PDB file of C-alpha atoms in Angstrom:
ATOM      1  CA  UNK A   1      71.649  17.229 104.830  1.00  0.00           C
ATOM      2  CA  UNK A   2      70.772  19.686 108.284  1.00  0.00           C
ATOM      3  CA  UNK A   3      67.535  21.391 108.630  1.00  0.00           C
ATOM      4  CA  UNK A   4      68.435  24.934 110.049  1.00  0.00           C
ATOM      5  CA  UNK A   5      65.035  26.965 110.941  1.00  0.00           C
ATOM      6  CA  UNK A   6      65.052  30.147 112.577  1.00  0.00           C
ATOM      7  CA  UNK A   7      63.851  30.115 116.117  1.00  0.00           C
ATOM      8  CA  UNK A   8      63.291  33.456 118.476  1.00  0.00           C
ATOM      9  CA  UNK A   9      67.341  32.904 119.678  1.00  0.00           C
ATOM     10  CA  UNK A  10      68.408  32.372 116.492  1.00  0.00           C
ATOM     11  CA  UNK A  11      69.260  29.404 113.984  1.00  0.00           C
ATOM     12  CA  UNK A  12      68.227  26.318 115.077  1.00  0.00           C
ATOM     13  CA  UNK A  13      69.209  22.756 114.194  1.00  0.00           C
ATOM     14  CA  UNK A  14      66.309  20.321 113.533  1.00  0.00           C
ATOM     15  CA  UNK A  15      67.563  17.527 112.036  1.00  0.00           C
ATOM     16  CA  UNK A  16      71.017  15.799 112.353  1.00  0.00           C
ATOM     17  CA  UNK A  17      73.167  16.170 109.272  1.00  0.00           C
ATOM     18  CA  UNK A  18      72.568  12.532 108.187  1.00  0.00           C
ATOM     19  CA  UNK A  19      68.486  12.877 108.515  1.00  0.00           C
ATOM     20  CA  UNK A  20      66.962  12.332 105.110  1.00  0.00           C
ATOM     21  CA  UNK A  21      64.585  14.512 104.005  1.00  0.00           C
ATOM     22  CA  UNK A  22      61.579  13.683 101.862  1.00  0.00           C
ATOM     23  CA  UNK A  23      58.310  16.029 100.893  1.00  0.00           C
ATOM     24  CA  UNK A  24      54.833  14.979  99.544  1.00  0.00           C
ATOM     25  CA  UNK A  25      53.887  12.035  98.044  1.00  0.00           C
ATOM     26  CA  UNK A  26      58.077  10.363  98.993  1.00  0.00           C
ATOM     27  CA  UNK A  27      57.367  10.833 102.450  1.00  0.00           C
ATOM     28  CA  UNK A  28      53.859   9.524 102.374  1.00  0.00           C
ATOM     29  CA  UNK A  29      54.549   6.676 100.724  1.00  0.00           C
ATOM     30  CA  UNK A  30      57.739   5.754 103.135  1.00  0.00           C
ATOM     31  CA  UNK A  31      55.581   6.582 106.538  1.00  0.00           C
ATOM     32  CA  UNK A  32      53.177   4.194 105.068  1.00  0.00           C
ATOM     33  CA  UNK A  33      56.016   1.543 104.678  1.00  0.00           C
ATOM     34  CA  UNK A  34      57.503   1.679 107.347  1.00  0.00           C
ATOM     35  CA  UNK A  35      54.112   1.836 109.919  1.00  0.00           C
ATOM     36  CA  UNK A  36      52.866  -1.651 107.620  1.00  0.00           C
ATOM     37  CA  UNK A  37      56.146  -3.196 108.157  1.00  0.00           C
ATOM     38  CA  UNK A  38      55.238  -2.844 111.729  1.00  0.00           C
ATOM     39  CA  UNK A  39      52.479  -4.452 111.334  1.00  0.00           C
ATOM     40  CA  UNK A  40      53.622  -7.185 109.241  1.00  0.00           C
ATOM     41  CA  UNK A  41      56.309  -7.930 111.963  1.00  0.00           C
ATOM     42  CA  UNK A  42      53.610  -8.722 114.683  1.00  0.00           C
ATOM     43  CA  UNK A  43      50.777 -10.202 112.574  1.00  0.00           C
ATOM     44  CA  UNK A  44      52.743 -12.956 112.006  1.00  0.00           C
ATOM     45  CA  UNK A  45      52.445 -13.652 116.235  1.00  0.00           C
ATOM     46  CA  UNK A  46      48.359 -12.948 116.492  1.00  0.00           C
ATOM     47  CA  UNK A  47      46.349 -15.996 117.138  1.00  0.00           C
ATOM     48  CA  UNK A  48      46.624 -19.746 118.263  1.00  0.00           C
ATOM     49  CA  UNK A  49      48.709 -19.903 115.106  1.00  0.00           C
ATOM     50  CA  UNK A  50      50.780 -17.181 115.997  1.00  0.00           C
ATOM     51  CA  UNK A  51      54.603 -18.057 115.768  1.00  0.00           C
ATOM     52  CA  UNK A  52      57.208 -16.878 118.427  1.00  0.00           C
ATOM     53  CA  UNK A  53      59.676 -14.376 117.787  1.00  0.00           C
ATOM     54  CA  UNK A  54      62.986 -14.716 119.029  1.00  0.00           C
ATOM     55  CA  UNK A  55      64.705 -11.182 119.746  1.00  0.00           C
ATOM     56  CA  UNK A  56      68.310 -11.078 120.776  1.00  0.00           C
ATOM     57  CA  UNK A  57      69.287  -7.816 122.250  1.00  0.00           C
ATOM     58  CA  UNK A  58      72.875  -5.802 122.063  1.00  0.00           C
ATOM     59  CA  UNK A  59      74.002  -7.990 125.022  1.00  0.00           C
ATOM     60  CA  UNK A  60      72.843 -11.238 123.487  1.00  0.00           C
ATOM     61  CA  UNK A  61      70.401 -12.296 125.868  1.00  0.00           C
ATOM     62  CA  UNK A  62      67.622 -13.848 123.764  1.00  0.00           C
ATOM     63  CA  UNK A  63      63.880 -13.133 124.318  1.00  0.00           C
ATOM     64  CA  UNK A  64      61.139 -15.743 123.059  1.00  0.00           C
ATOM     65  CA  UNK A  65      57.882 -14.077 122.787  1.00  0.00           C
ATOM     66  CA  UNK A  66      54.506 -13.990 120.813  1.00  0.00           C
ATOM     67  CA  UNK A  67      53.597 -10.812 122.787  1.00  0.00           C
ATOM     68  CA  UNK A  68      53.105  -7.884 120.551  1.00  0.00           C
ATOM     69  CA  UNK A  69      53.750  -5.317 123.466  1.00  0.00           C
ATOM     70  CA  UNK A  70      57.267  -6.990 123.869  1.00  0.00           C
ATOM     71  CA  UNK A  71      58.166  -7.646 120.672  1.00  0.00           C
ATOM     72  CA  UNK A  72      57.609  -4.008 120.160  1.00  0.00           C
ATOM     73  CA  UNK A  73      59.317  -2.771 123.270  1.00  0.00           C
ATOM     74  CA  UNK A  74      62.223  -4.913 122.647  1.00  0.00           C
ATOM     75  CA  UNK A  75      63.174  -4.045 119.012  1.00  0.00           C
ATOM     76  CA  UNK A  76      64.885  -0.575 118.156  1.00  0.00           C
ATOM     77  CA  UNK A  77      62.754   1.309 116.050  1.00  0.00           C
ATOM     78  CA  UNK A  78      64.207   4.653 114.473  1.00  0.00           C
ATOM     79  CA  UNK A  79      61.559   5.654 111.815  1.00  0.00           C
ATOM     80  CA  UNK A  80      59.006   8.313 113.013  1.00  0.00           C
ATOM     81  CA  UNK A  81      56.008   6.278 111.670  1.00  0.00           C
ATOM     82  CA  UNK A  82      57.325   2.798 113.205  1.00  0.00           C
ATOM     83  CA  UNK A  83      57.901   4.632 116.296  1.00  0.00           C
ATOM     84  CA  UNK A  84      53.896   6.127 116.055  1.00  0.00           C
ATOM     85  CA  UNK A  85      52.752   2.213 115.821  1.00  0.00           C
ATOM     86  CA  UNK A  86      55.003   1.646 118.534  1.00  0.00           C
ATOM     87  CA  UNK A  87      53.193   4.118 120.485  1.00  0.00           C
ATOM     88  CA  UNK A  88      49.839   2.657 119.461  1.00  0.00           C
ATOM     89  CA  UNK A  89      51.091  -0.675 120.960  1.00  0.00           C
ATOM     90  CA  UNK A  90      51.822   0.808 124.015  1.00  0.00           C
ATOM     91  CA  UNK A  91      48.914   2.919 124.581  1.00  0.00           C
ATOM     92  CA  UNK A  92      46.952   0.199 124.513  1.00  0.00           C
ATOM     93  CA  UNK A  93      48.802  -1.794 126.674  1.00  0.00           C
ATOM     94  CA  UNK A  94      48.321   0.725 129.407  1.00  0.00           C
ATOM     95  CA  UNK A  95      45.045   1.771 128.701  1.00  0.00           C
ATOM     96  CA  UNK A  96      43.679  -1.691 128.376  1.00  0.00           C
ATOM     97  CA  UNK A  97      46.353  -4.088 128.796  1.00  0.00           C
ATOM     98  CA  UNK A  98      45.596  -6.550 126.254  1.00  0.00           C
ATOM     99  CA  UNK A  99      44.599  -5.989 122.146  1.00  0.00           C
ATOM    100  CA  UNK A 100      48.124  -4.739 121.252  1.00  0.00           C
ATOM    101  CA  UNK A 101      49.067  -6.809 118.360  1.00  0.00           C
ATOM    102  CA  UNK A 102      45.590  -6.511 116.820  1.00  0.00           C
ATOM    103  CA  UNK A 103      45.695  -2.529 117.403  1.00  0.00           C
ATOM    104  CA  UNK A 104      49.003  -2.443 115.418  1.00  0.00           C
ATOM    105  CA  UNK A 105      47.634  -4.713 112.714  1.00  0.00           C
ATOM    106  CA  UNK A 106      44.421  -2.168 112.694  1.00  0.00           C
ATOM    107  CA  UNK A 107      46.324   0.688 112.062  1.00  0.00           C
ATOM    108  CA  UNK A 108      48.416  -0.939 109.475  1.00  0.00           C
ATOM    109  CA  UNK A 109      45.881  -2.218 107.479  1.00  0.00           C
ATOM    110  CA  UNK A 110      43.801   1.069 107.222  1.00  0.00           C
ATOM    111  CA  UNK A 111      47.389   2.659 106.336  1.00  0.00           C
ATOM    112  CA  UNK A 112      47.169  -0.047 103.739  1.00  0.00           C
ATOM    113  CA  UNK A 113      43.818   1.218 102.356  1.00  0.00           C
ATOM    114  CA  UNK A 114      44.765   4.640 102.688  1.00  0.00           C
ATOM    115  CA  UNK A 115      48.077   3.879 100.339  1.00  0.00           C
ATOM    116  CA  UNK A 116      45.686   2.490  97.495  1.00  0.00           C
ATOM    117  CA  UNK A 117      43.316   5.646  98.080  1.00  0.00           C
ATOM    118  CA  UNK A 118      46.367   7.561  97.358  1.00  0.00           C
ATOM    119  CA  UNK A 119      47.458   5.529  94.376  1.00  0.00           C
ATOM    120  CA  UNK A 120      43.529   6.852  92.898  1.00  0.00           C
ATOM    121  CA  UNK A 121      44.553  10.542  93.623  1.00  0.00           C
ATOM    122  CA  UNK A 122      42.220  10.397  96.429  1.00  0.00           C
ATOM    123  CA  UNK A 123      43.257  13.525  98.461  1.00  0.00           C
ATOM    124  CA  UNK A 124      44.834  12.647 101.899  1.00  0.00           C
ATOM    125  CA  UNK A 125      42.448  14.978 103.757  1.00  0.00           C
ATOM    126  CA  UNK A 126      39.332  13.367 102.198  1.00  0.00           C
ATOM    127  CA  UNK A 127      40.956   9.769 103.691  1.00  0.00           C
ATOM    128  CA  UNK A 128      41.168  11.380 106.787  1.00  0.00           C
ATOM    129  CA  UNK A 129      37.895  12.759 106.832  1.00  0.00           C
ATOM    130  CA  UNK A 130      36.663   9.196 106.235  1.00  0.00           C
ATOM    131  CA  UNK A 131      38.419   7.346 108.910  1.00  0.00           C
ATOM    132  CA  UNK A 132      37.136  10.524 111.091  1.00  0.00           C
ATOM    133  CA  UNK A 133      33.153  10.103 110.050  1.00  0.00           C
ATOM    134  CA  UNK A 134      34.099   6.038 110.485  1.00  0.00           C
ATOM    135  CA  UNK A 135      35.511   6.395 113.908  1.00  0.00           C
ATOM    136  CA  UNK A 136      32.673   8.382 115.000  1.00  0.00           C
ATOM    137  CA  UNK A 137      30.016   5.657 113.520  1.00  0.00           C
ATOM    138  CA  UNK A 138      31.887   2.889 115.690  1.00  0.00           C
ATOM    139  CA  UNK A 139      31.722   4.882 118.973  1.00  0.00           C
ATOM    140  CA  UNK A 140      27.628   5.449 118.262  1.00  0.00           C
ATOM    141  CA  UNK A 141      27.082   2.371 117.516  1.00  0.00           C
ATOM    142  CA  UNK A 142      29.181   0.754 120.423  1.00  0.00           C
ATOM    143  CA  UNK A 143      27.357   3.414 122.463  1.00  0.00           C
ATOM    144  CA  UNK A 144      24.058   1.910 121.336  1.00  0.00           C
ATOM    145  CA  UNK A 145      24.970  -1.730 121.921  1.00  0.00           C
ATOM    146  CA  UNK A 146      26.201  -0.758 125.493  1.00  0.00           C
TER     147      UNK A 146
END
């Protein structure tokens, strides 16, 4: 089903004809599941006992790695929430150069906890406020330690 929005110069097709549209709790659940799947993909590659992944591209070229950034660069992610997890890894890689896998796993863990709270009917805005307060406190403590 295509989504057509009214633009200043007439109607604009926002989504492809084949795009699946979800709203509300279904969209939340789907987004969380996709992001957690990306986190799970790289989780097993973390640490000294992390497993290597064998990636085969469309040309048949093989890459074997346990680097989360490399894994996420090589896979073709279509889901918007999963793409955001890949962007987390890219940003951390560009800014810090390390910690991509841990960042994606941490993001997945935050979403898993958010999912638990949503199941208990905690409103998503309350969860966001809690995460923002935790981030502020973390920065405060970090500032005191440095």
